[in-house]
Coordinates of C-alpha atoms and ligand atoms in Angstrom, one line a residue:
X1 CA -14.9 62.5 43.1
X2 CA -13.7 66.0 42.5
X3 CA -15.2 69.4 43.2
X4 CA -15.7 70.0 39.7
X5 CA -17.8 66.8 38.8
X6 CA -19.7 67.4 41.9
X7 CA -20.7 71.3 41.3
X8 CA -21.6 69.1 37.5
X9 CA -23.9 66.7 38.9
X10 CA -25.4 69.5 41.2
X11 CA -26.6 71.8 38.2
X12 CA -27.4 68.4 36.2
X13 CA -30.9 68.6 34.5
X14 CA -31.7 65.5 32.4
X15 CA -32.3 62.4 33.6
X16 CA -30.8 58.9 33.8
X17 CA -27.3 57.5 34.6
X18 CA -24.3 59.5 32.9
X19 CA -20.6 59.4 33.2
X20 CA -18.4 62.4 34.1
X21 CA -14.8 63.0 33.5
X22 CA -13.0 65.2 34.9
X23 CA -10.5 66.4 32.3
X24 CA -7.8 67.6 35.0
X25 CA -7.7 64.3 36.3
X26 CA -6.4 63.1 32.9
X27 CA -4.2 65.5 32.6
X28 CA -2.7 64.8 36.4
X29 CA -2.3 61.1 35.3
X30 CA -0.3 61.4 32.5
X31 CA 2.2 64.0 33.9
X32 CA 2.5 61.3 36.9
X33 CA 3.2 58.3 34.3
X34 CA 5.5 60.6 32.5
X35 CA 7.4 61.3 35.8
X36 CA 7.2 57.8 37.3
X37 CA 8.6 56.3 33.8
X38 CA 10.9 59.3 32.6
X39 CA 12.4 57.1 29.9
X40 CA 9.3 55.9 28.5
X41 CA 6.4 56.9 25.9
X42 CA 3.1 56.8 26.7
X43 CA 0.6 55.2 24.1
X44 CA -2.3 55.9 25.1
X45 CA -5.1 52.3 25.4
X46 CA -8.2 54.3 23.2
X47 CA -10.3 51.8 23.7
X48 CA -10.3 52.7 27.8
X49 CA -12.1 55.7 27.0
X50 CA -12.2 57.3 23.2
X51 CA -13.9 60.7 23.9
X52 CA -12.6 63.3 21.5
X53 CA -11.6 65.7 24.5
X54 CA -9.7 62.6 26.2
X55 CA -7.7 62.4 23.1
X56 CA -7.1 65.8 22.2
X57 CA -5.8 66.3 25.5
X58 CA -3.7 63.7 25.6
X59 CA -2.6 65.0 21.7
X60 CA -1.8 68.2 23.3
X61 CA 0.3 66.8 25.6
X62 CA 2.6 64.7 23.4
X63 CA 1.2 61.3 24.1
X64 CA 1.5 58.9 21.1
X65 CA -1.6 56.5 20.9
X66 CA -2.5 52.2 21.1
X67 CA -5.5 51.9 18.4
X68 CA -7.0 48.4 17.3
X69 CA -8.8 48.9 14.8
X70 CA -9.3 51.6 11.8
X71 CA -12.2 53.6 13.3
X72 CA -9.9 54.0 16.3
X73 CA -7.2 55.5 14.4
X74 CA -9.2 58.0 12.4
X75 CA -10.6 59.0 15.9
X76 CA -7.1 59.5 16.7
X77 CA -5.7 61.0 14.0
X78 CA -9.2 63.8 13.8
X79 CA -8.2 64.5 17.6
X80 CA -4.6 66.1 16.2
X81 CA -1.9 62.7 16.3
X82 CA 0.7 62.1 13.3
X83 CA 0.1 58.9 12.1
X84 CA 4.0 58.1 13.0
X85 CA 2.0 59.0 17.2
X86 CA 0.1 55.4 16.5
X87 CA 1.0 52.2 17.4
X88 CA -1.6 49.6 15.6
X89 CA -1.6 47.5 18.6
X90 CA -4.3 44.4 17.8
X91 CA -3.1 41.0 17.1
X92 CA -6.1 40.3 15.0
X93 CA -6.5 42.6 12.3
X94 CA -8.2 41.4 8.3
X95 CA -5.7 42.4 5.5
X96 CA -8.1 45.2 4.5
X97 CA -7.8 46.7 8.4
X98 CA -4.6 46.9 8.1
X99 CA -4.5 48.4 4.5
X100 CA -6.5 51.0 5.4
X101 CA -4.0 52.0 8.6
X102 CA -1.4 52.1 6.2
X103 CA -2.9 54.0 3.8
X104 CA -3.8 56.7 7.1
X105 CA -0.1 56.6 7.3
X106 CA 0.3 53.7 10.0
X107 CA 3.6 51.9 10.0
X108 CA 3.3 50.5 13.3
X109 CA 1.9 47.3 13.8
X110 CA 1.3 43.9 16.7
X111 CA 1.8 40.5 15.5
X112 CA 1.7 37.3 17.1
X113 CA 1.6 34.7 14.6
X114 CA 3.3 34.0 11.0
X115 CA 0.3 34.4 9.3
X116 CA 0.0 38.2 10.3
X117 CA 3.1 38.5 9.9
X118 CA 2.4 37.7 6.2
X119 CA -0.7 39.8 6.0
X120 CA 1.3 42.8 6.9
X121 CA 4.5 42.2 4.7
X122 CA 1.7 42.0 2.0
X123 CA -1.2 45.2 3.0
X124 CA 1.5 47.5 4.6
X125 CA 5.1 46.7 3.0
X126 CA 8.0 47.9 4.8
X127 CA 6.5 48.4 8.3
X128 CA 7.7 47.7 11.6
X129 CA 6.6 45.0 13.4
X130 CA 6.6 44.4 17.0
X131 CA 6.0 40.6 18.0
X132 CA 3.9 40.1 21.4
X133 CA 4.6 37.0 23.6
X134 CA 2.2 36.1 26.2
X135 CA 1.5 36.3 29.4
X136 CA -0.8 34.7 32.0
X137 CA -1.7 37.7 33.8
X138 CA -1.2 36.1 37.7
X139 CA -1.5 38.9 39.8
X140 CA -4.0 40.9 37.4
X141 CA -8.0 41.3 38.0
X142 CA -9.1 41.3 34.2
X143 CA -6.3 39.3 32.7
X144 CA -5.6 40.0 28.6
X145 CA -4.0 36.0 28.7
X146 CA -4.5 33.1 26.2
X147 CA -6.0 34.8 23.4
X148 CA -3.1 37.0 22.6
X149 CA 0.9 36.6 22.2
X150 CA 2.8 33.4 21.0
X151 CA 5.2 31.5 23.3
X152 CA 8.6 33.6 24.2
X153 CA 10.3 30.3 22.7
X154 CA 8.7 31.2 19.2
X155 CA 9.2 35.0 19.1
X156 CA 12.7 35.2 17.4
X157 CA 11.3 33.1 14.2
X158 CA 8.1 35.3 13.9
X159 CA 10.4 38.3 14.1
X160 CA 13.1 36.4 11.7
X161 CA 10.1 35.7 9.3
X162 CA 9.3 39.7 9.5
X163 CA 12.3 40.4 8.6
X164 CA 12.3 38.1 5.1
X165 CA 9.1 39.4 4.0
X166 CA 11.2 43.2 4.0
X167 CA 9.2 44.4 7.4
X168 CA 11.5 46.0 9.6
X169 CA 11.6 43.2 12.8
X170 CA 11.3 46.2 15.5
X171 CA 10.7 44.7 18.9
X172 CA 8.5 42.7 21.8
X173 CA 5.6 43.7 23.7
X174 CA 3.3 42.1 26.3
X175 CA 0.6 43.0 28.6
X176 CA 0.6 41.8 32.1
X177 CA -2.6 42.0 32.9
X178 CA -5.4 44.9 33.3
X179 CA -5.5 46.1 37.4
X180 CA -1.8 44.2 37.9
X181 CA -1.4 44.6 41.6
X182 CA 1.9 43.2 40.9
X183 CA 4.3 45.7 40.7
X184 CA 7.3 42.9 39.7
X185 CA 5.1 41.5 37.4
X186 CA 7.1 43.2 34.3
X187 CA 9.8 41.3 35.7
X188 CA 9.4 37.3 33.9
X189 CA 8.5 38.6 30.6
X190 CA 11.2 40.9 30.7
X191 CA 13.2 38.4 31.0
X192 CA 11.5 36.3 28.1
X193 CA 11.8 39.7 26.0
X194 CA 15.9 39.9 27.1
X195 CA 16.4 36.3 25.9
X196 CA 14.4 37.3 22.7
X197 CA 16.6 39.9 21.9
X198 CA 19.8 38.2 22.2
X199 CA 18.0 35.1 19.9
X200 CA 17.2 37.5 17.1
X201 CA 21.1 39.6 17.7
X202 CA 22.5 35.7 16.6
X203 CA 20.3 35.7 13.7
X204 CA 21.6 39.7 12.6
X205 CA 18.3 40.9 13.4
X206 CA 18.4 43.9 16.1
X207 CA 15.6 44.7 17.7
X208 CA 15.2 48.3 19.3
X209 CA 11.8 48.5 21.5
X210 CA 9.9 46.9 24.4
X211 CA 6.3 47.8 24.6
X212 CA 5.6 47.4 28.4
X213 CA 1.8 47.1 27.6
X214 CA -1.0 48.4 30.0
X215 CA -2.0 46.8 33.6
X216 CA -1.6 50.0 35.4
X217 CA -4.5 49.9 37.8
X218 CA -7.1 52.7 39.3
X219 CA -7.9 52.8 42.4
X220 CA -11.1 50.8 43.4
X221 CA -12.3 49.6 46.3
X222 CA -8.9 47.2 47.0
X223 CA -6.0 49.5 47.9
X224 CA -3.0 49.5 44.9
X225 CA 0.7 50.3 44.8
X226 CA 2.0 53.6 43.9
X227 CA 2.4 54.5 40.1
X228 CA 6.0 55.0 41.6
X229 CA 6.7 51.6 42.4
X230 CA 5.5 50.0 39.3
X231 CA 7.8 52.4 37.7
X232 CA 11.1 51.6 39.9
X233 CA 10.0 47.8 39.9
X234 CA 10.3 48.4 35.9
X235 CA 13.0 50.4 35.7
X236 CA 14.9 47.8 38.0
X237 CA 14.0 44.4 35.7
X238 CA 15.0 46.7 32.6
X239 CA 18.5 46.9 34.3
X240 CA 18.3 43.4 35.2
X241 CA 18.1 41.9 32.0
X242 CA 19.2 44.0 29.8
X243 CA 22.6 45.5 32.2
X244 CA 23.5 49.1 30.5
X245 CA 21.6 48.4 27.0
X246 CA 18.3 49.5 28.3
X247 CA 15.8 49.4 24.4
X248 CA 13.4 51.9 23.8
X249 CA 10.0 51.4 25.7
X250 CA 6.9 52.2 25.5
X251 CA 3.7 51.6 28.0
X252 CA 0.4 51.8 27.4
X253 CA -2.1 52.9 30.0
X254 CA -5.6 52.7 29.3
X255 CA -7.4 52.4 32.7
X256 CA -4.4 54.1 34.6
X257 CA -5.0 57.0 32.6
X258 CA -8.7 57.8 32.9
X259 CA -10.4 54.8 34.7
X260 CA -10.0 57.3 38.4
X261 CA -11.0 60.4 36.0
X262 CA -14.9 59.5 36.1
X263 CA -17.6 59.0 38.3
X264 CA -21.3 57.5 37.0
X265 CA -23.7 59.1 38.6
X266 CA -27.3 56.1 39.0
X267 CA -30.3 55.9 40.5
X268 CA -32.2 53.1 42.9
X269 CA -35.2 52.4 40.4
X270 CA -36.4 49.2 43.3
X271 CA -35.2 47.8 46.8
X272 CA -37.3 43.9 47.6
X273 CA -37.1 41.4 49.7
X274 CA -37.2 37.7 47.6
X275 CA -39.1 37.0 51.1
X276 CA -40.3 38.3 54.2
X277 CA -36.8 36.6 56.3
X278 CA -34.7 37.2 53.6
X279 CA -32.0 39.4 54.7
X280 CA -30.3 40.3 51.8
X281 CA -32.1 43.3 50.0
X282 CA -32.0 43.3 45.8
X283 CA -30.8 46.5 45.2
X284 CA -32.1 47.3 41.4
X285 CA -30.2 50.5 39.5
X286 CA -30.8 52.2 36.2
X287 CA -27.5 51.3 35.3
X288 CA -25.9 47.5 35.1
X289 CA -24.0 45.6 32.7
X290 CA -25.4 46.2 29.7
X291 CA -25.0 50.0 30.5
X292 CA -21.3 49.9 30.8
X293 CA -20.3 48.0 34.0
X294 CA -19.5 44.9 32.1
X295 CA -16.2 44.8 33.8
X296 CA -18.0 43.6 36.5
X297 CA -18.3 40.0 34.4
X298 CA -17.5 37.6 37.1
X299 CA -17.3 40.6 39.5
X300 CA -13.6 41.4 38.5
X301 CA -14.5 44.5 38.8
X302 CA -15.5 46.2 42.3
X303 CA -16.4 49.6 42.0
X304 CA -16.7 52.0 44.8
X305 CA -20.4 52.9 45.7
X306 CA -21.5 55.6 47.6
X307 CA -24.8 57.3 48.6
X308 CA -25.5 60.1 50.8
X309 CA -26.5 58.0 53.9
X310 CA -23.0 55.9 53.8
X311 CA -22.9 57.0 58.0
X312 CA -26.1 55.1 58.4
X313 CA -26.3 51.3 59.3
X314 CA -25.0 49.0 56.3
X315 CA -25.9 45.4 55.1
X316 CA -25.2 43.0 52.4
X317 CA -27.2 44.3 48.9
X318 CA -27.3 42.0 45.8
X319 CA -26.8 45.2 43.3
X320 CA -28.3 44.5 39.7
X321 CA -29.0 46.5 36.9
X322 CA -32.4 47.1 35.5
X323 CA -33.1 44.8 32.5
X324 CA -35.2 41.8 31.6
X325 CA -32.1 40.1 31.6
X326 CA -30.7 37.4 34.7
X327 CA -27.0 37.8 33.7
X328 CA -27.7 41.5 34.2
X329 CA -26.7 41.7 38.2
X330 CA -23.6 43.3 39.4
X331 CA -22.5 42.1 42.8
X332 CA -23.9 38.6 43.8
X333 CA -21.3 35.9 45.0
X334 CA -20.2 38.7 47.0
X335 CA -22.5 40.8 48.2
X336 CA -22.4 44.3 48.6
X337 CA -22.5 46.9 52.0
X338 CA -25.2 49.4 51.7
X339 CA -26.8 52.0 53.5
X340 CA -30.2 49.8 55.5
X341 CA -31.7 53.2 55.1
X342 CA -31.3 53.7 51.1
X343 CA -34.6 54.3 49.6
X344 CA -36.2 54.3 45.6
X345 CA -35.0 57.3 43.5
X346 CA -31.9 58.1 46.3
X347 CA -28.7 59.1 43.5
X348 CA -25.6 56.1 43.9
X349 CA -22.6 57.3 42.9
X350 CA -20.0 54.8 40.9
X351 CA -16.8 55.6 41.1
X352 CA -13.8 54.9 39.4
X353 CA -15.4 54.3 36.2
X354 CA -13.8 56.7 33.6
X355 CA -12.1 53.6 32.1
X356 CA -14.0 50.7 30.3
X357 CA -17.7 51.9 30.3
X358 CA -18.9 54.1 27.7
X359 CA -17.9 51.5 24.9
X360 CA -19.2 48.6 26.6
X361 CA -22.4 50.1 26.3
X362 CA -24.8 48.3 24.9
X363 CA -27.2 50.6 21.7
X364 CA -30.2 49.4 22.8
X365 CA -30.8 46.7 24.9
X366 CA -34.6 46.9 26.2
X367 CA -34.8 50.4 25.1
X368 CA -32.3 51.9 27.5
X369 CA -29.9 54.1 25.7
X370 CA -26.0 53.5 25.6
X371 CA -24.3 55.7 28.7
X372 CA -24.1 59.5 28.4
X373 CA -20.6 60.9 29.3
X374 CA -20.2 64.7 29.8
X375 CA -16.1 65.5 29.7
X376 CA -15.9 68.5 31.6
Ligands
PLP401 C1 -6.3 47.1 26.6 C2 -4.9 47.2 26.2 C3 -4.1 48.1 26.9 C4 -4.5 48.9 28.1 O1 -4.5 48.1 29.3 P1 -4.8 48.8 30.7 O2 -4.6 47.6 31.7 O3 -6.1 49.4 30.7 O4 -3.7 49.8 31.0 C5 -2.8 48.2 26.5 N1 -2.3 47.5 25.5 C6 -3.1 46.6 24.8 C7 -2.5 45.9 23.6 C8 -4.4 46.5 25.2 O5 -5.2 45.6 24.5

């Protein structure tokens, strides 16, 4: 929460839940990758938080870009990017998608399988290719595993069959996981990537870049490393496996970039009792998981809620959103400490929650509207 959001949310006039990010937060964060991974280019995750302001920003600034989809990489490319700024970053594209890129200049593009690999030696000819191997994501809280990457053991032929079709074979990426706690965890796939390298260097193909991925976390409620040490832990399994022939890398941050930028400002629409011994209150909000909390599926996700009478006495809330929907509740396995004293129509402010909200609100769901954000 900084000074500038809160003199925002002071002078506020409409009504309902909104999202607030604090631009100079942004810009903080991506000087602090950029000195924690001096080597390294940022590509910005859009799809943590697409606001034209985020990305013209981050234009301004030099970052290059992670789109997945063509919409994305208009947004991108209206917000002031060169198309050669884009790295086309989705596994799972149709032929058309990734026609279009190319045609918006795009000659960037993720594969994980032969038969994209054939779509875009076909829609975008001459591109590079980077192939992504999977990971399982231990040590993450919203893990990006199974559905995406092929087997390190399988990479080299994917990138030899690249290479036939006339794509230029161009590298390995991987994601380790969003909210990695682990800062070592670059460390295995590295070593997968190393191996791939040398595999493709017998076939005469050279690879030259490692796309690090995301996994970068915010700070919730849990406390995380410092963007330092996931940048020395890097820096240090680069060295490792690939000695003095450090590739070209590339990260890209998504919720390490904006997700401690914003703060969602709610309000208590009903506090009840289920019955009159029950001690655990239901907390009801105008805001839940239709609204742009969705990360809290499975309550990965534990954001930081405060009210103005946190010094008061505390007990265990089930928090829920407001629809006429059951799967629509927040924090239930583990319930969550608030102030005994918090009344209907008190403010609750969600922090943390710059990253992975706006899109994942829903258009319409029981008439509530998708989340406002106000980038200030
Ligand atoms: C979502 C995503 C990211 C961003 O991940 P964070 O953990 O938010 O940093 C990066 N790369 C790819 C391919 C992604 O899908």
């Amino acid at each position: 929460m900084t000074a500038r959001i809160r003199e925002f949310l002071k002078n506020r006039k409409d009504e309902g839940p909104c999202l607030v990010v604090d631009i100079d937060v942004v810009r903080e964060n991506y000087v602090a990758f950029a000195n924690a991974l001096p080597d390294t280019k940022v590509f910005y995750a859009v799809k943590a938080n697409p606001a034209p302001e985020i990305l013209k920003l981050l234009a301004g600034l030099g970052s290059s870009f992670d789109v997945a989809s063509v919409s994305e990489t208009e947004t991108v490319l209206a917000a002031g990017a060169t198309p050669d700024r884009i790295s086309y970053g989705n596994t799972i594209k149709k032929e058309s998608e990734i026609a279009s890129a190319f045609k918006l200049g795009v000659t960037l593009f993720a594969v994980d399988c032969e038969a994209e690999v054939e779509k875009v030696a076909r829609a975008a000819p001459g591109s590079r290719v980077i192939c992504r191997i999977h990971c399982d994501g231990t040590g993450s809280e919203w893990p990006l595993s199974r559905k995406f990457g092929c087997e390190p053991e399988f990479a080299a032929d994917i990138l030899e069959l690249a290479h036939k079709r006339g794509l230029i074979a161009h590298g390995i990426s991987f994601h380790v996981g969003s909210q990695q706690h682990n800062v070592e965890a670059w460390d295995r796939a590295l070593a997968s990537t190393a191996a791939i390298f040398r595999a493709c260097a017998e076939r005469g193909i050279s690879l030259a870049m490692v796309n690090l991925g995301g996994g970068f976390p915010a700070k919730y409620l849990r406390k995380t490393p410092k963007l330092e040490s996931y940048g020395k832990a890097i820096f240090r399994a680069l060295r490792r496996h690939f000695g003095n022939r450090i590739p070209e890398t590339i990260i890209e941050p998504g919720r390490g970039l904006v997700g401690n930028a914003g703060v969602i400002e709610a309000e208590v629409v009903l506090i009840a009792k289920r019955s009159p011994e029950d001690e655990t209150r239901w907390v009801y909000l105008d805001i839940g998981k239709f609204h742009g909390l969705a990360e809290t599926i499975d309550e990965s996700i534990r954001y930081p809620i405060k009210t103005r009478k946190d010094r008061d006495e505390m007990a265990p809330c089930i928090v829920a959103g407001p629809t006429c929907d059951s799967v629509d509740v927040l924090y239930e396995k583990n319930p969550y400490p608030l102030p005994v004293s918090l009344a209907i129509g008190d403010k609750v402010l969600i922090e943390a929650t710059g990253a992975y909200t706006t899109t994942y609100s829903s258009i319409g769901f029981n008439g509530y509207p998708p989340l406002r954000q106000y980038v200030i």
